Short mmCIF file of C-alpha atoms in Angstrom, two decimals:
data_model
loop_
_atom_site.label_atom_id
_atom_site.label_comp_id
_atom_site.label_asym_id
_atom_site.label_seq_id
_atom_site.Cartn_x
_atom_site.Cartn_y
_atom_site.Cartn_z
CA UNK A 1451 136.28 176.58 118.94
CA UNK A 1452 136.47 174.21 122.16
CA UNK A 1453 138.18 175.44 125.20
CA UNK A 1454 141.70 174.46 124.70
CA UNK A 1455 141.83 175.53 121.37
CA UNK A 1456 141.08 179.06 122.77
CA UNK A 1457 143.43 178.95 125.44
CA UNK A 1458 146.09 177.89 123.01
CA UNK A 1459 145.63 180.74 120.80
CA UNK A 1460 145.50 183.29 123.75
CA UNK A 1461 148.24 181.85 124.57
CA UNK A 1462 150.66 182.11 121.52
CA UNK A 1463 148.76 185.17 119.56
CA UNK A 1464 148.34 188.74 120.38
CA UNK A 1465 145.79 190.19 118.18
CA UNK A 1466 146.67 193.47 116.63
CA UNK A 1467 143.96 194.54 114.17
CA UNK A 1468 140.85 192.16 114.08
CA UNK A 1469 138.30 192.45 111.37
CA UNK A 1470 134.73 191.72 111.19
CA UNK A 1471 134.71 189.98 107.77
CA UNK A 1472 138.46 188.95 107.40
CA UNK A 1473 139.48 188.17 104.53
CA UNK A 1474 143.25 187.76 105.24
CA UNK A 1475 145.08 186.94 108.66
CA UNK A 1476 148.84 188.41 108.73
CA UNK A 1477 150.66 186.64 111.54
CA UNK A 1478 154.06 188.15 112.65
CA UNK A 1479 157.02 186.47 114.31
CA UNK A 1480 159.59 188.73 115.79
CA UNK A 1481 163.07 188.40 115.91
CA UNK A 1482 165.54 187.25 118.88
CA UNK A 1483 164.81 189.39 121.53
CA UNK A 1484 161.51 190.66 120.43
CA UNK A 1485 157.94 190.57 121.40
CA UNK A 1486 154.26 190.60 119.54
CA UNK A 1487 154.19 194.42 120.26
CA UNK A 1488 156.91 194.98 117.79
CA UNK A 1489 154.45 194.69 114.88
CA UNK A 1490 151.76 196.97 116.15
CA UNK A 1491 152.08 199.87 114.35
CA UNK A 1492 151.59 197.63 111.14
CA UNK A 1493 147.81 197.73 112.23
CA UNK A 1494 147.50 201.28 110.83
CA UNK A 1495 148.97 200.32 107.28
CA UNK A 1496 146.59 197.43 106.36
CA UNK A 1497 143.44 197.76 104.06
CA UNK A 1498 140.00 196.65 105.05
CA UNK A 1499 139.58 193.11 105.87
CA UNK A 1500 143.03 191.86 106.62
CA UNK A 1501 143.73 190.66 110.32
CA UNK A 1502 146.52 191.14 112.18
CA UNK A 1503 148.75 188.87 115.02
CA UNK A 1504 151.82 189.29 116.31
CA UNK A 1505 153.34 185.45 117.80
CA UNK A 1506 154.50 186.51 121.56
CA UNK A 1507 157.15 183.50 122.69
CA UNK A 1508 157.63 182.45 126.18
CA UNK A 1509 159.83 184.47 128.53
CA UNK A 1510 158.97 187.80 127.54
CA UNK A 1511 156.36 190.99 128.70
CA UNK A 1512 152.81 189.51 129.69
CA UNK A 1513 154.93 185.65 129.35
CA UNK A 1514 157.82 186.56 131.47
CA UNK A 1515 157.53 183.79 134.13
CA UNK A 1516 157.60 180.79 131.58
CA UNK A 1517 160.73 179.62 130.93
CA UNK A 1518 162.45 179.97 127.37
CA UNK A 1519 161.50 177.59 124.26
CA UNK A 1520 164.99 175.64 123.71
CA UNK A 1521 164.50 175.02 120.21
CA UNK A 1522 162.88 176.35 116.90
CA UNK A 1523 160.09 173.45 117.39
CA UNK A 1524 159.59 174.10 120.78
CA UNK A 1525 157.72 177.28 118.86
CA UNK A 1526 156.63 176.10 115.52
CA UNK A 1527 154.84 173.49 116.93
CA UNK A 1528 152.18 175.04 119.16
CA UNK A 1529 151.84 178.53 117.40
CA UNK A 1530 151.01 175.80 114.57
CA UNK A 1531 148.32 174.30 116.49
CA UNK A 1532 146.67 177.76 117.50
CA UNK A 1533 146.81 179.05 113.81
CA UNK A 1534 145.08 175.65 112.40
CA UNK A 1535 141.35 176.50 113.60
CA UNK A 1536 141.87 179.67 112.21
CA UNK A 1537 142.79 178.59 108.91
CA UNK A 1538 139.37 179.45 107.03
CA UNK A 1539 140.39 182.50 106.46
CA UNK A 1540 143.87 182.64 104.05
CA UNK A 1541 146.73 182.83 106.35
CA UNK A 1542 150.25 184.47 105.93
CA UNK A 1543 152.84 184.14 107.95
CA UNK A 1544 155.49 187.43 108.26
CA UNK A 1545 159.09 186.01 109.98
CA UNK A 1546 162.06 188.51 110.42
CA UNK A 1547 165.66 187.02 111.35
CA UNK A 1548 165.28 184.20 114.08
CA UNK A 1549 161.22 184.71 113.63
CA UNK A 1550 161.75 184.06 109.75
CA UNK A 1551 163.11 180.22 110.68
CA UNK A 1552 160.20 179.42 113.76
CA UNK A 1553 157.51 181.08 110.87
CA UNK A 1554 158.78 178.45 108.09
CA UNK A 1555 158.73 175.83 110.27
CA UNK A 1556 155.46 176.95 111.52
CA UNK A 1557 154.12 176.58 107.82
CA UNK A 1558 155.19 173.25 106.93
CA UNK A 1559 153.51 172.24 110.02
CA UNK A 1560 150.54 174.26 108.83
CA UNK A 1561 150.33 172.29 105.27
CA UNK A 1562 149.96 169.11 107.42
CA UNK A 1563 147.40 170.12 109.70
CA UNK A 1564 145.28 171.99 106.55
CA UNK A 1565 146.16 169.44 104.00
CA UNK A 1566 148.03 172.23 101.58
CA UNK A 1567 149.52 175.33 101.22
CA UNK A 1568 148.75 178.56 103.08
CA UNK A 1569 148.51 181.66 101.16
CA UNK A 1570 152.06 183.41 102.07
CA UNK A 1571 155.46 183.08 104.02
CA UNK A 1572 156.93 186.19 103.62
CA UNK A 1573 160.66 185.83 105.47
CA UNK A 1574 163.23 189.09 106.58
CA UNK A 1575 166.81 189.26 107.29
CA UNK A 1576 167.73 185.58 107.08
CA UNK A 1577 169.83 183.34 104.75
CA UNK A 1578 167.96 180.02 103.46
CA UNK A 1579 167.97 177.53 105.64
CA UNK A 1580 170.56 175.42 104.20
CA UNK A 1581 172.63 178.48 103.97
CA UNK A 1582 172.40 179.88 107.99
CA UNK A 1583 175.30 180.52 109.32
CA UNK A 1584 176.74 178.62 112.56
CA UNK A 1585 177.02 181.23 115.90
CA UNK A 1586 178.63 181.19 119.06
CA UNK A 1587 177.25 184.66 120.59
CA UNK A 1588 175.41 182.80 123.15
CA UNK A 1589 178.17 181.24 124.65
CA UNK A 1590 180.30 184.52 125.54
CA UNK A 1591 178.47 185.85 127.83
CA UNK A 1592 177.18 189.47 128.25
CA UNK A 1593 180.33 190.96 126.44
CA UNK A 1594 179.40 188.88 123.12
CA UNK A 1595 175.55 189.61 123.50
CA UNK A 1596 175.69 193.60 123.39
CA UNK A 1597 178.85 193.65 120.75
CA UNK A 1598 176.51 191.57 118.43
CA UNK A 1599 173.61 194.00 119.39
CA UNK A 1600 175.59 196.84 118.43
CA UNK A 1601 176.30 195.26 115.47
CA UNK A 1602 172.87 194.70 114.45
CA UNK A 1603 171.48 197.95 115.32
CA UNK A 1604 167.88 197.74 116.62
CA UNK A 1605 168.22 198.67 119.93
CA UNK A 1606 169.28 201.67 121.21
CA UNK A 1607 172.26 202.85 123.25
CA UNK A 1608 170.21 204.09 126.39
CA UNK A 1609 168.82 200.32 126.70
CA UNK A 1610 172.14 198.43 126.05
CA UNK A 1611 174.01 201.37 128.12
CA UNK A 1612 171.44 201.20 131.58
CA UNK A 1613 172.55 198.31 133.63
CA UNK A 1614 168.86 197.69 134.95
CA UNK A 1615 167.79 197.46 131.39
CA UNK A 1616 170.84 195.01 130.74
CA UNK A 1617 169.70 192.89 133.32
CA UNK A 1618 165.92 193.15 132.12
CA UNK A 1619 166.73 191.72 128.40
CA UNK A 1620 169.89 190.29 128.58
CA UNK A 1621 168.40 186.76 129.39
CA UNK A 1622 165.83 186.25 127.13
CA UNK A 1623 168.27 187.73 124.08
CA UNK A 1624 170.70 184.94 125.43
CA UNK A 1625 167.90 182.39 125.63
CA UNK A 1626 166.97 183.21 121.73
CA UNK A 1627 170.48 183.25 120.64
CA UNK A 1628 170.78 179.40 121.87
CA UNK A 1629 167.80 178.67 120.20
CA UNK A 1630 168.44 180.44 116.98
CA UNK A 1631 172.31 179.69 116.39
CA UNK A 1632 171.70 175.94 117.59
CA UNK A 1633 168.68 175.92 114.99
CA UNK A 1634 169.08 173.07 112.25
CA UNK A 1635 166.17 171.62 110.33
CA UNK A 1636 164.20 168.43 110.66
CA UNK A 1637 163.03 168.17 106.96
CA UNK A 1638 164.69 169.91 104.14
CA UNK A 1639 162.21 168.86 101.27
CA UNK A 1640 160.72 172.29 99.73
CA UNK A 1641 157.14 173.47 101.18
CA UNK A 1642 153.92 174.40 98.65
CA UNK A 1643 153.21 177.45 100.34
CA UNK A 1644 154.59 180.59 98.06
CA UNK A 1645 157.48 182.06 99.34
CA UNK A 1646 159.26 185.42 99.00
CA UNK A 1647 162.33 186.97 100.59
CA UNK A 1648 163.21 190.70 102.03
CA UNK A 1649 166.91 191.09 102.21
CA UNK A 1650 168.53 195.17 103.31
CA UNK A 1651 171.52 196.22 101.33
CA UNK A 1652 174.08 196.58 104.18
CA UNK A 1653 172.52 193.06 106.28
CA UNK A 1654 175.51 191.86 108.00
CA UNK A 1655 173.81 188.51 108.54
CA UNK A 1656 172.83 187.71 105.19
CA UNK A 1657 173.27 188.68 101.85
CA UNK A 1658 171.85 189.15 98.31
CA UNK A 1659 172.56 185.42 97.13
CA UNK A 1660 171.48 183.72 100.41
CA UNK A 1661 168.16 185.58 100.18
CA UNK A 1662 167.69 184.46 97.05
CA UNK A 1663 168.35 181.01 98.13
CA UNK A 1664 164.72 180.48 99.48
CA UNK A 1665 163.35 179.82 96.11
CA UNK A 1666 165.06 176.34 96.39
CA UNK A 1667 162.45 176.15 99.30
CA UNK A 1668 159.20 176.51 97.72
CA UNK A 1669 157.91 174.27 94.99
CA UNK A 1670 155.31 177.37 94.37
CA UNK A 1671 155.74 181.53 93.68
CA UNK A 1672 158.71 183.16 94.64
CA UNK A 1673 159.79 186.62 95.39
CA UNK A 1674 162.89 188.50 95.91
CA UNK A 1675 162.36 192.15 97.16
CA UNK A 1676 165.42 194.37 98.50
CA UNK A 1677 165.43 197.33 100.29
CA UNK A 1678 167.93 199.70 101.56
CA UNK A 1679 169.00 199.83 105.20
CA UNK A 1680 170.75 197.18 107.58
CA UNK A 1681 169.23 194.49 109.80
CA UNK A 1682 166.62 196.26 111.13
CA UNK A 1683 165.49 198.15 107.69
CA UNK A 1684 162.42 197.19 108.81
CA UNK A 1685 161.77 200.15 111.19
CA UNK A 1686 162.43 203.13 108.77
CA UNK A 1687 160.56 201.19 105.34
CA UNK A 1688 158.08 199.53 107.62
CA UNK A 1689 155.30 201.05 104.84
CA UNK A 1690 157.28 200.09 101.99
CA UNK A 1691 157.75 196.43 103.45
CA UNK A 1692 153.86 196.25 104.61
CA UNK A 1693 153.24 197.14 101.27
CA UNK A 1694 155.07 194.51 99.00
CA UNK A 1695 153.75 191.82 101.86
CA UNK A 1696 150.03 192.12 100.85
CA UNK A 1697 150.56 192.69 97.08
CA UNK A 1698 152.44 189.16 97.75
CA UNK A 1699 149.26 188.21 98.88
CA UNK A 1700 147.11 189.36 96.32
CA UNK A 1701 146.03 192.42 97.80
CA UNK A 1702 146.75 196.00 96.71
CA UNK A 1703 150.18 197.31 96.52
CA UNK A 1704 153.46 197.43 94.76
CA UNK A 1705 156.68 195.31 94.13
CA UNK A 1706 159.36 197.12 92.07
CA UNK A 1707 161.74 194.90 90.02
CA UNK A 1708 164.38 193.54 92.39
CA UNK A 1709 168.06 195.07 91.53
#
């Protein structure tokens, strides 16, 4: 691996669980707001063998003094590049809300740099693309920003309640928000790679039908799994979820039929 291949990865991916002989590499992108951290405790739930990565975008913890990617691409693009040399070993890509659109993208780039499918794009908490709903949260300000987090749950009170935290998060949530609600797709043609989709009961931002909507974006397997819960189901069925992922991907675990 030459130098700048290194740096690139160091760059873009935080490893979370590294295996001797891997035999699997699970790569995580987190949602608006969120940070490669958010996936660590998914290191404790995975069998022998698989690797795990969480994506960490600019303008955030250890990244805090680069500016803020302006589009999806701006993302996709380079996490692309950093995942390529590491694409002996199957790779599968995890994406949850605005992470599930910069982790598709980031496998369609993948299928040109490898020359074909990766194993798995597993995508959480948002619609098909053709199906994503227009916003305008980013453009009202710190009013709109914290009504809409309160909406979606996922952070807590305390943070959204301490001015000093406000100020801490506020920009980079407003940042992603552009990014994410300005978000439309270069290509719309369907991907090889196998997809399937987690949708939560009580999701305000998408719903049953839109989740479903990803098979139209695959031209191999597909998967529908729901789970109780709202946007951020994620946190209380985080075994549940990191189970159905890897029985996606061939490994051990469980999918019960999809109501």
């Amino acid at each position: 691996m030459t130098t700048t291949t290194t740096r690139q990865r160091e760059r873009w991916l935080r490893p979370l669980r590294v295996q001797e002989v891997p035999r699997l590499r699970l790569v995580c992108f987190p949602h608006a707001g969120g940070a490669a951290g958010f996936f660590r405790t998914w290191a404790a739930r995975l069998p022998d063998g698989v690797e795990l990565y969480g994506v960490q975008y600019p303008g955030r913890q250890d990244r805090l003094r680069e500016p803020h990617a302006e589009t999806v691409h701006e993302l996709a693009e380079p996490v692309a590049a950093a995942l390529a040399p590491m694409g002996e070993v199957p790779l599968a890509l995890f994406g949850h809300s605005m992470g599930a659109a910069v982790a598709h993208e980031t496998a369609r780039i993948l299928e040109r740099l490898l020359g074909g499918p990766i194993a798995a794009l597993v995508v959480s908490g948002r619609p098909a693309p053709h199906l994503a709903r227009p916003g305008q949260v980013h453009l009202g300000g710190e009013r709109a920003l914290l009504e809409d987090l309160r909406r979606l749950g996922g952070t807590s009170d305390e943070v959204l309640d301490d001015p000093a935290l406000r100020e801490l998060i506020l920009p980079t949530l407003e940042a992603d928000y552009r990014l994410i609600e300005n978000y439309r797709p270069h290509e719309t043609a369907p991907i090889a790679t196998p997809i399937c989709a987690a949708v939560a009961a009580a999701d305000p931002e998408v719903d049953h039908d839109e989740a479903a909507a990803w098979e139209g974006c695959t031209t191999g397997r597909f998967r529908l799994g729901a789970f109780p819960g709202d946007h951020f189901y994620l946190v209380p069925h985080e075994s549940e979820l990191v189970e159905r992922v890897l029985q996606f991907c061939g490994l051990p675990g469980r999918w019960p039929s999809t109501p």
